Amino acid sequence: MATIFTRIINGEIPCYKVYEDEKYFAFLDINPLKKGHTLVIPKVEDDYIFNLDDETYAGLCLVAKKIAKALKESTKCQRVGVTVMGMEVPHVHIHLVPMDKEKDMLFSNPKLELSADEMKSIAEDIAKRI
Ligand code: AMP
């Protein structure tokens, strides 16, 4: 069965899209640690980042770098933190989290509750800077 992220790529489940190309896709995390918290994924399904072939892995990192630059510009954060976990969704994803202090990266922090309009405008602002 397709992963939830494949269903997002296929448009079966809505998302706040930030970026898409032939091999990669990025969208806002629905439970953001910070405004602009973005997930960057390969379109190919694999549940563990270090199982990706070298080309897909390197390409994913380059796309994450490109999006991180736009995210930093959009959110005016000090830097963008990077985390890979995958304990919940078995489809490789890189978390990009705008951060101003170390504690911003704690996944045990309460998640933000943002309106659909705000999520949409955040995604659009990041996307236009890529
Ligand atoms: P993890 O697999 O532990 O790296 O966490 C999966 C992440 O995916 C969590 O931060 C969730 O909030 C996020 N997530 C799960 N479902 C969706 C969805 N439909 N749209 C956006 N983000 C999601």
mmCIF file of C-alpha atoms in Angstrom, residues 3-4 6 9 11 22 28 30 37-38 53 56-57 62 64 73 81 83-84 88 90-91 97-98 113 119 124 129-130:
data_model
loop_
_atom_site.group_PDB
_atom_site.id
_atom_site.type_symbol
_atom_site.label_atom_id
_atom_site.label_comp_id
_atom_site.label_asym_id
_atom_site.label_seq_id
_atom_site.Cartn_x
_atom_site.Cartn_y
_atom_site.Cartn_z
ATOM 1 C CA THR A 3 2.619 5.518 2.062
ATOM 2 C CA ILE A 4 0.769 8.600 3.259
ATOM 3 C CA THR A 6 3.098 8.991 -1.705
ATOM 4 C CA ILE A 9 2.573 13.432 -3.866
ATOM 5 C CA GLY A 11 -2.671 14.626 -4.702
ATOM 6 C CA GLU A 22 10.748 15.008 -11.092
ATOM 7 C CA LEU A 28 4.874 21.847 5.376
ATOM 8 C CA ILE A 30 1.178 19.446 9.527
ATOM 9 C CA HIS A 37 8.759 23.472 9.402
ATOM 10 C CA THR A 38 9.134 21.626 6.104
ATOM 11 C CA ASP A 53 20.964 4.849 -3.673
ATOM 12 C CA THR A 56 18.856 9.789 -4.842
ATOM 13 C CA TYR A 57 20.439 10.498 -1.447
ATOM 14 C CA LEU A 62 20.776 19.193 -2.576
ATOM 15 C CA ALA A 64 16.963 20.216 1.074
ATOM 16 C CA GLU A 73 15.046 33.949 3.923
ATOM 17 C CA GLY A 81 18.031 22.803 11.631
ATOM 18 C CA THR A 83 16.626 16.173 11.472
ATOM 19 C CA VAL A 84 15.898 12.749 10.068
ATOM 20 C CA GLU A 88 6.176 7.721 12.424
ATOM 21 C CA PRO A 90 7.829 4.973 6.727
ATOM 22 C CA HIS A 91 8.752 7.177 3.775
ATOM 23 C CA VAL A 97 13.100 23.481 11.067
ATOM 24 C CA PRO A 98 13.715 27.243 11.253
ATOM 25 C CA GLU A 113 -1.563 25.258 15.755
ATOM 26 C CA MET A 119 -0.069 27.504 6.489
ATOM 27 C CA GLU A 124 3.601 30.180 -0.781
ATOM 28 C CA ARG A 129 11.913 32.129 -2.947
ATOM 29 C CA ILE A 130 13.111 28.769 -4.314
#
